[in-house]
Coordinates of C-alpha atoms in Angstrom, one line a residue:
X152 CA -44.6 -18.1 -32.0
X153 CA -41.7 -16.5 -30.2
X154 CA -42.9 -13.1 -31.3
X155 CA -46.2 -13.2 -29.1
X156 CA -43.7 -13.2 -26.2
X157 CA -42.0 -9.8 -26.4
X158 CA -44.7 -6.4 -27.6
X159 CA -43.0 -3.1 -28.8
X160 CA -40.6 -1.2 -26.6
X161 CA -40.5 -4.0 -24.1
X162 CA -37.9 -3.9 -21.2
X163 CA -36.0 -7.4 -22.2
X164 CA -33.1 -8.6 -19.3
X165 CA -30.4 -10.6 -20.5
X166 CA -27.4 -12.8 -17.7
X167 CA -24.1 -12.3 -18.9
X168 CA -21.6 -14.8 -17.6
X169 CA -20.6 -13.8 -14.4
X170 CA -24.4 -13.4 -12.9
X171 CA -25.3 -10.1 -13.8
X172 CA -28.8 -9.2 -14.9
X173 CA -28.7 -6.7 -17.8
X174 CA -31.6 -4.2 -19.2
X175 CA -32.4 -3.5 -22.3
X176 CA -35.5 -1.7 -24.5
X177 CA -36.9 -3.7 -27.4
X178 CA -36.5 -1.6 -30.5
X179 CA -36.6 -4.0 -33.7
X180 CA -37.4 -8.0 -34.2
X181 CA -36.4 -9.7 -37.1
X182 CA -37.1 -13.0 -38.8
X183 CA -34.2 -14.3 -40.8
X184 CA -33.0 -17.3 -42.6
X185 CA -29.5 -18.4 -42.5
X186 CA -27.3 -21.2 -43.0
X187 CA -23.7 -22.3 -41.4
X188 CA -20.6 -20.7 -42.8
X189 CA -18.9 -23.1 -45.3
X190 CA -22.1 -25.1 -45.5
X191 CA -23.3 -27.0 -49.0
X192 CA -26.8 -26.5 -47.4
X193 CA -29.6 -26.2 -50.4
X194 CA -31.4 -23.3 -50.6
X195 CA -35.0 -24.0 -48.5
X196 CA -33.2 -26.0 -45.7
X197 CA -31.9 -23.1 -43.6
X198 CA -32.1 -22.6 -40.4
X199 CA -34.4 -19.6 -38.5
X200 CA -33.7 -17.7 -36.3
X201 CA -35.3 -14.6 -34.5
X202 CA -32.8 -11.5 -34.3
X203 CA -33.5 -8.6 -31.7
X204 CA -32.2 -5.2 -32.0
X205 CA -32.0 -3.9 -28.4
X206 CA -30.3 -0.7 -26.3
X207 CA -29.2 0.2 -23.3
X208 CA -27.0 3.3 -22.1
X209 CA -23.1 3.7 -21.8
X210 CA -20.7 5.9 -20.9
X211 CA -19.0 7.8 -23.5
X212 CA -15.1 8.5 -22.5
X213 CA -14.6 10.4 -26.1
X214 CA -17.7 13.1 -25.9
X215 CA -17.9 12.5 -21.9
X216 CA -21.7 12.2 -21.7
X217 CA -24.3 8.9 -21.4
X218 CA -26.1 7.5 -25.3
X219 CA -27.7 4.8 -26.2
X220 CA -25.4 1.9 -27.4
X221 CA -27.1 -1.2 -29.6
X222 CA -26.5 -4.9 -28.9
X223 CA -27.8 -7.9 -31.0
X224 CA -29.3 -11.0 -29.6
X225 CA -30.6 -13.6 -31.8
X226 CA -32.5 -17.2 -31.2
X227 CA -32.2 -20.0 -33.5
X228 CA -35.1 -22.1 -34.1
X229 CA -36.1 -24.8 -31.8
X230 CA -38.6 -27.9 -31.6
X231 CA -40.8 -28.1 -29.0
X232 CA -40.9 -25.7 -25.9
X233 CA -38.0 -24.0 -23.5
X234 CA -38.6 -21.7 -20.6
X235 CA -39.0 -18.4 -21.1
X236 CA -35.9 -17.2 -19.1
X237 CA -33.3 -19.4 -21.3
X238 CA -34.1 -17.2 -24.1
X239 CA -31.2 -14.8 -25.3
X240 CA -33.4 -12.6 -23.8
X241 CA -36.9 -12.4 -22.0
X242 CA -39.5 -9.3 -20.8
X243 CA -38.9 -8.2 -17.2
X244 CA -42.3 -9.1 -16.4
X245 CA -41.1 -12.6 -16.4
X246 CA -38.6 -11.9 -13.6
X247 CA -39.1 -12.5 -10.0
X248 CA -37.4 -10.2 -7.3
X249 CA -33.8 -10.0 -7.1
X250 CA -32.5 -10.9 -3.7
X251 CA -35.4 -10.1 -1.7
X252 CA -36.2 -6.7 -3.6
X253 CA -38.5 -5.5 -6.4
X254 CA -36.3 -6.1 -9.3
X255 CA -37.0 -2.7 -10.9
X256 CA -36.1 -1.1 -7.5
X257 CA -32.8 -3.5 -7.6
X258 CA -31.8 -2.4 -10.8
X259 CA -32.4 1.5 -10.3
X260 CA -30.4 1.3 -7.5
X261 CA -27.5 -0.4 -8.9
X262 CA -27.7 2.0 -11.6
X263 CA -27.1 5.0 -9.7
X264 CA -24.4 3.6 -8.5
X265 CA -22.5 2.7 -11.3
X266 CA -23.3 6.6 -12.5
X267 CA -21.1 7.6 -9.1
X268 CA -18.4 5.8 -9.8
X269 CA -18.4 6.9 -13.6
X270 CA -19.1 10.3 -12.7
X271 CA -16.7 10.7 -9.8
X272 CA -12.3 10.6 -9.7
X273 CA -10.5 7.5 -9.4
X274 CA -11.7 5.8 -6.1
X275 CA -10.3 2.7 -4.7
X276 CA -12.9 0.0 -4.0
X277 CA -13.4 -3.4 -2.2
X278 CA -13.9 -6.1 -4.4
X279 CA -15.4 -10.0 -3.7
X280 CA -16.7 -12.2 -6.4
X281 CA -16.1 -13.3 -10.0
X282 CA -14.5 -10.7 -12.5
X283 CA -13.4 -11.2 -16.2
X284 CA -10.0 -10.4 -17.6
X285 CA -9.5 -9.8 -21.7
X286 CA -5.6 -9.5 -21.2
X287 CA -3.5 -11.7 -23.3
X288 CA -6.3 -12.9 -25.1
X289 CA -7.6 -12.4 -28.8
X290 CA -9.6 -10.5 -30.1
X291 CA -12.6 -13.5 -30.7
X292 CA -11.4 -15.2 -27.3
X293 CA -13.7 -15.4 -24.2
X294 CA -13.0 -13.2 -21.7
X295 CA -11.0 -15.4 -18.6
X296 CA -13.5 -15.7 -15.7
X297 CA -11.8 -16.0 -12.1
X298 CA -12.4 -15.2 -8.4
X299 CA -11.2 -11.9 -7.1
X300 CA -10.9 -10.5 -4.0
X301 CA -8.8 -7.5 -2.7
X302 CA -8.8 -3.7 -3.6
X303 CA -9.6 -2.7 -7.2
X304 CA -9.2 1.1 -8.5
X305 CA -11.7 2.6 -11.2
X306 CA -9.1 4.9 -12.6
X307 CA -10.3 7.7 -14.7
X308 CA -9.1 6.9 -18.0
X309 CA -11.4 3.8 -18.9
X310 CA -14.7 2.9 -16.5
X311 CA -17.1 0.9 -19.2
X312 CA -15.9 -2.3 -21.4
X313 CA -14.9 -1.4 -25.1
X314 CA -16.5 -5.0 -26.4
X315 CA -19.4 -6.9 -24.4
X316 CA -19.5 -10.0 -26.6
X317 CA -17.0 -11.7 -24.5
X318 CA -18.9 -10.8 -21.4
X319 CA -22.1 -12.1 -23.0
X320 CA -21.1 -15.6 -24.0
X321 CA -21.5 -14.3 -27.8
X322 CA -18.5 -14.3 -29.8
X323 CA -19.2 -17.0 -32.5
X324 CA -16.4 -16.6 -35.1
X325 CA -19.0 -15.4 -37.6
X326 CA -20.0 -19.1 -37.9
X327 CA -23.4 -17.6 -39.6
X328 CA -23.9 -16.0 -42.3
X329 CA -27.0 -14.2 -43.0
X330 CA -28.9 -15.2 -46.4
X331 CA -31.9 -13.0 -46.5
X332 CA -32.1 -10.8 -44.2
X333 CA -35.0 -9.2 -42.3
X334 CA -37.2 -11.8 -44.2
X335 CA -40.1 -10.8 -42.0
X336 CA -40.2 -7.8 -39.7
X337 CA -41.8 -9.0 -36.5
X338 CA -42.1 -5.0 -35.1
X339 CA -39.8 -1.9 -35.1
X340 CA -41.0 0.2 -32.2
X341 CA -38.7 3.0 -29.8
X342 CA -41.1 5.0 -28.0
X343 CA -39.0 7.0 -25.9
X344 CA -38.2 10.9 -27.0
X345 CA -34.1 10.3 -28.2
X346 CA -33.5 13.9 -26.0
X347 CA -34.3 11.8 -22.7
X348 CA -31.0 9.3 -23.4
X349 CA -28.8 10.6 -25.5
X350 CA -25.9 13.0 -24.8
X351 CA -26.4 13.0 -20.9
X352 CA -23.8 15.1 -19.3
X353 CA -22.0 13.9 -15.9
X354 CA -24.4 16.3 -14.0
X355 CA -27.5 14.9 -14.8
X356 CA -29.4 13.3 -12.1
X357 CA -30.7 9.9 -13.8
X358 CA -34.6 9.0 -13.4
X359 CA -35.3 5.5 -12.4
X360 CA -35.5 4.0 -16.0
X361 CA -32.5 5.8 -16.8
X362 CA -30.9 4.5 -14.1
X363 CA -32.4 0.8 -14.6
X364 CA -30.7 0.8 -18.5
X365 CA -27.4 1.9 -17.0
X366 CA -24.6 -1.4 -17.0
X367 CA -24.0 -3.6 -14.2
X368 CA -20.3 -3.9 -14.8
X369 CA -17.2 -1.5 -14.5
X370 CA -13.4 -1.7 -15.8
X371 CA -11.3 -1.5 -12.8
X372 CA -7.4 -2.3 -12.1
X373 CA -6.6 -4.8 -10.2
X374 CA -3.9 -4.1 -7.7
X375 CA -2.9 -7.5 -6.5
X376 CA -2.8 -9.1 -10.1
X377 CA -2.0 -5.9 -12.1
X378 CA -4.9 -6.3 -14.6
X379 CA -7.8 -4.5 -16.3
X380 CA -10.9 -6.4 -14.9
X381 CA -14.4 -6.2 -15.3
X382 CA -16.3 -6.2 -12.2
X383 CA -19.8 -5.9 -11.3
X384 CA -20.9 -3.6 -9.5
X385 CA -22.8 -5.2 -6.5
X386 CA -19.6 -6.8 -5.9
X387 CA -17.6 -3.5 -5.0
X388 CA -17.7 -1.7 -1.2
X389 CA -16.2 1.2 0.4
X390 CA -12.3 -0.1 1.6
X391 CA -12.3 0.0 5.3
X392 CA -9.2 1.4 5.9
X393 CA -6.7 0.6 9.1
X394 CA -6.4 3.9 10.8
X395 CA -4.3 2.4 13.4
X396 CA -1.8 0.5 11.1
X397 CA 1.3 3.1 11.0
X398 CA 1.1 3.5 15.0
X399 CA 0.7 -0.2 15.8
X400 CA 4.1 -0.4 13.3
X401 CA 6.9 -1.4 14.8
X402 CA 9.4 1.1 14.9
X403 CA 11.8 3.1 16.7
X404 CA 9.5 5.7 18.2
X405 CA 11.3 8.7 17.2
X406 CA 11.0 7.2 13.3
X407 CA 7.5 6.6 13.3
X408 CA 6.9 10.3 14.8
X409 CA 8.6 11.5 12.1
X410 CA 6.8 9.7 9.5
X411 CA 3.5 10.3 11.0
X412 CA 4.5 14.1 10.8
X413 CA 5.9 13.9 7.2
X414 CA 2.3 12.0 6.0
X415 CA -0.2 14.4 8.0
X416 CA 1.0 17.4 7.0
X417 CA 1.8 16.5 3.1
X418 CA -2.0 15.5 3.6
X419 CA -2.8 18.1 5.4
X420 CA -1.1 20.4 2.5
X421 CA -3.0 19.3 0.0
X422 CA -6.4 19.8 1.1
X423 CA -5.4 23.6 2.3
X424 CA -4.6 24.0 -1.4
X425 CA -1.2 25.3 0.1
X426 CA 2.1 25.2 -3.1
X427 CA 5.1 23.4 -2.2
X428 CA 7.5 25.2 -4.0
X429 CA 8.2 28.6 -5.8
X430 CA 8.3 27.0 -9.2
X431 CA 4.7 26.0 -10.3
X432 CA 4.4 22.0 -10.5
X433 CA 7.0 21.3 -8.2
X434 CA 7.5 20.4 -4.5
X435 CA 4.1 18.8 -4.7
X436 CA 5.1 15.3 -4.0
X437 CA 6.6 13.3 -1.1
X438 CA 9.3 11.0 -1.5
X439 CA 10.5 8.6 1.4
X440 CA 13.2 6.7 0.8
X441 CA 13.1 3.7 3.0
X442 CA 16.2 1.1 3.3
X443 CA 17.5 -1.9 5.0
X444 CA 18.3 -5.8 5.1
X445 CA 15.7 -7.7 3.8
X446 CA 12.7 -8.7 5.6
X447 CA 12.6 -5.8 8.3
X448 CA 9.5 -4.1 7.2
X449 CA 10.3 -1.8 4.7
X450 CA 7.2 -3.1 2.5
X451 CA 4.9 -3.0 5.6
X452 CA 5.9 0.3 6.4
X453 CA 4.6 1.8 2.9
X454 CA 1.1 -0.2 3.6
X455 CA 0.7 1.0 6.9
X456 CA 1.5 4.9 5.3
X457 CA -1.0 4.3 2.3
X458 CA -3.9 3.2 5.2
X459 CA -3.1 5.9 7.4
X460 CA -3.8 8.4 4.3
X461 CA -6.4 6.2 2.9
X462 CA -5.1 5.9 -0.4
X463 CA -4.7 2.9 -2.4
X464 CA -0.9 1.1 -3.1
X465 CA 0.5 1.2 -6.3
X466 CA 3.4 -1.3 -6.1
X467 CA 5.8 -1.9 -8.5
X468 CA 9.3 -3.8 -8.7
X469 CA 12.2 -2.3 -10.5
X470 CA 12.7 -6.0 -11.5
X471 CA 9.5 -6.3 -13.4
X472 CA 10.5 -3.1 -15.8
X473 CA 11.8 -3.4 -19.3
X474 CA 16.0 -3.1 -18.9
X475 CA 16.3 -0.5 -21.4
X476 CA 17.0 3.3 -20.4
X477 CA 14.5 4.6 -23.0
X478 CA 11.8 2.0 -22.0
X479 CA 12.2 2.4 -18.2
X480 CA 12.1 6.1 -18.6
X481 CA 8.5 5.0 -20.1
X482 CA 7.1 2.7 -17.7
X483 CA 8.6 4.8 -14.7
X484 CA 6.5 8.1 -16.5
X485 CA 3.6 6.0 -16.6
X486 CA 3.7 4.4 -13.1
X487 CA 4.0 8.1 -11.9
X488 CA 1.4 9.5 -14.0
X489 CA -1.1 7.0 -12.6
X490 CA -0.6 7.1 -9.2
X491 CA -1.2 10.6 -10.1
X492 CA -4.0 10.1 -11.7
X493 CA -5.2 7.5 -8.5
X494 CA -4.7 9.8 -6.0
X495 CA -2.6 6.8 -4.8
X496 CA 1.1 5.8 -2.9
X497 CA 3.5 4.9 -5.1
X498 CA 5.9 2.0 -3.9
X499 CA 9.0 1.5 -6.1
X500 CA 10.4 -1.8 -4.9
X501 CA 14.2 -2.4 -5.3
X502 CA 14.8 1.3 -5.8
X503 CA 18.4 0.7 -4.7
X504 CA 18.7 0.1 -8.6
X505 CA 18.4 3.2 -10.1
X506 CA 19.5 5.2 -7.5
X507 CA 23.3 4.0 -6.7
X508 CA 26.3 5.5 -7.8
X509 CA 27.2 5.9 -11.7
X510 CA 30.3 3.8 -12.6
X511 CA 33.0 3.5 -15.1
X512 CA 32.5 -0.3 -16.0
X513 CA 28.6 -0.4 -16.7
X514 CA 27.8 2.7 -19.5
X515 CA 24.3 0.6 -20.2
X516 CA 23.6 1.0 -16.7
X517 CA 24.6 4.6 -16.0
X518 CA 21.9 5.3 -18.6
X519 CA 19.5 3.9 -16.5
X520 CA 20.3 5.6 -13.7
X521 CA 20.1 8.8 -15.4
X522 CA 16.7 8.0 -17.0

């Protein structure tokens, strides 16, 4: 009797695994009959199940606008009676307010926040709580669930999760395999005009039911770890920046005048649109070249800089790159291109590397240097 439950073009919520309440529009129920993969199960003693066809909108990176994506969510049979809020998924009406606030309110709110973060430039963001990383893992593996807290940037190129099985719980290896499909139609029912949610540009200013369907979750880099994460969104604040780290930095006075000088006005440059060279594209950067023993703060000195200009610090070893002249060329283009792309301080750790001398005895290594 599950279909008495749910009536046509219901607003369904759905957890995923890491908290997050998810909202969907009930389009189509199905009632189907299907037995296990590999099974020697006779026809007549297969399982049911109850299969819901829902939506919900996503960001398009290709066409740059907001649609209507589809997810599946199915319910096997079961004896007896469950509460309502275990099912795959269940009508909003069955949920109570979300820390202390009407949960359609909650959920228009986070909403329009994850449409500022897709809609604006890279920004970097404070991040506390659990996150999800796919790197290193297959295809039909679980996302890896782990604490994480420290600054995360939502770059520009990728904002929204390609796959949200993983993120769901629902990757099953196909272990069913549907025998008759839509046996019985339970109801097939959209009654919102398709012009209202598909093909949104980045200007539009989302209504509240918009804004409720939007994800709860955002692809960000993380810049302790180094990897792609998915984070939600009410787990993200404004960085508070230390103003006051480059002049409590201990350094000869003269040194850190000069550095101070060198930051505000490159900063300064920037925002009065003013070129920094002759040739277009060029002189547009600032490059500090910082050296000494180890241990004397030549790290803490680029930290201090990247909170004095509020920017987020890429860091990167020269260690951790590929030892190939072609392949470094590569990696160094990309580093570049997305602290470009960040708005960001770049930190190239061990530079001394790359930038010594050529020699005689080392031809694999003078390649590098000239890469």
């Amino acid at each position: 009797m599950i279909w008495k439950l749910f009536r046509p073009g219901d607003l369904v919520l759905r957890e995923d695994e890491i908290g997050n309440l998810w909202l969907f529009v009930l389009i189509q129920a199905t009632y189907s009959s299907i037995v296990p993969r590999n099974s020697h199960t006779w026809v007549g003693e297969e399982k049911k199940e109850a299969n819901f066809k829902t939506w919900s909108l996503r960001w398009n990176e290709a066409n740059g606008c907001l649609e209507r994506k589809t997810t599946f969510f199915r319910c096997t049979k079961f004896s007896g009676q469950q509460p309502i809020k275990t099912l795959p998924v269940y009508p909003i009406r069955y949920q109570e307010d979300i820390k202390g606030e009407n949960t359609e309110q909650f959920l228009a709110k986070r909403g329009r926040k994850w449409w500022e973060l897709i809609a604006g430039p890279a920004i970097c963001q404070q991040h506390s709580g659990l996150a999800f990383s796919k790197e290193g893992r297959r295809i039909n593996e679980g996302g890896e669930k782990s604490r994480v807290d420290g600054r995360v940037v939502i770059g520009d190129k990728w904002k929204t999760p390609a796959n949200l099985d993983f993120i769901f719980g629902l990757e099953d290896n196909n272990i069913h395999l549907v025998v008759r499909e839509s046996e019985r139609e339970l109801f097939v029912s959209d009654l919102r005009e398709p012009y209202q949610w598909d093909n949104l540009p980045i200007s539009t200013a989302l209504t509240d039911e918009q804004a409720m369907l939007c994800p709860p979750v955002v692809d960000c880099h993380d810049l302790r770890s180094k990897k792609r994460l998915t984070v939600s969104i009410v787990n993200l604040q404004p960085v508070k920046w230390n103003q006051d780290a480059l002049s409590q930095l201990v350094l000869d006075e003269k040194k850190k005048q000069m550095l101070e000088g060198l930051v505000h006005h490159h900063t300064n440059r920037h925002r009065r649109n003013e070129k920094g060279d002759l040739i277009a594209g060029k002189g547009q950067s600032l490059v500090i070249l910082l050296y000494g023993p180890p241990g004397v703060g030549k790290t803490l000195t680029a930290e201090s800089i990247a909170e004095a200009v509020r920017k987020p610090l890429v860091a990167m070893s020269i260690g951790e790159m590929v030892w190939d002249e072609t392949q470094l060329q590569e990696r160094l283009q990309t580093e570049f291109q997305r602290a470009i792309d960040w708005d960001a301080v770049l930190l190239l750790d061990e530079a001394d590397v790359v930038l010594e001398a050529r020699s005689f005895e080392d031809v694999r290594r003078n390649g590098i240097v000239s890469s």
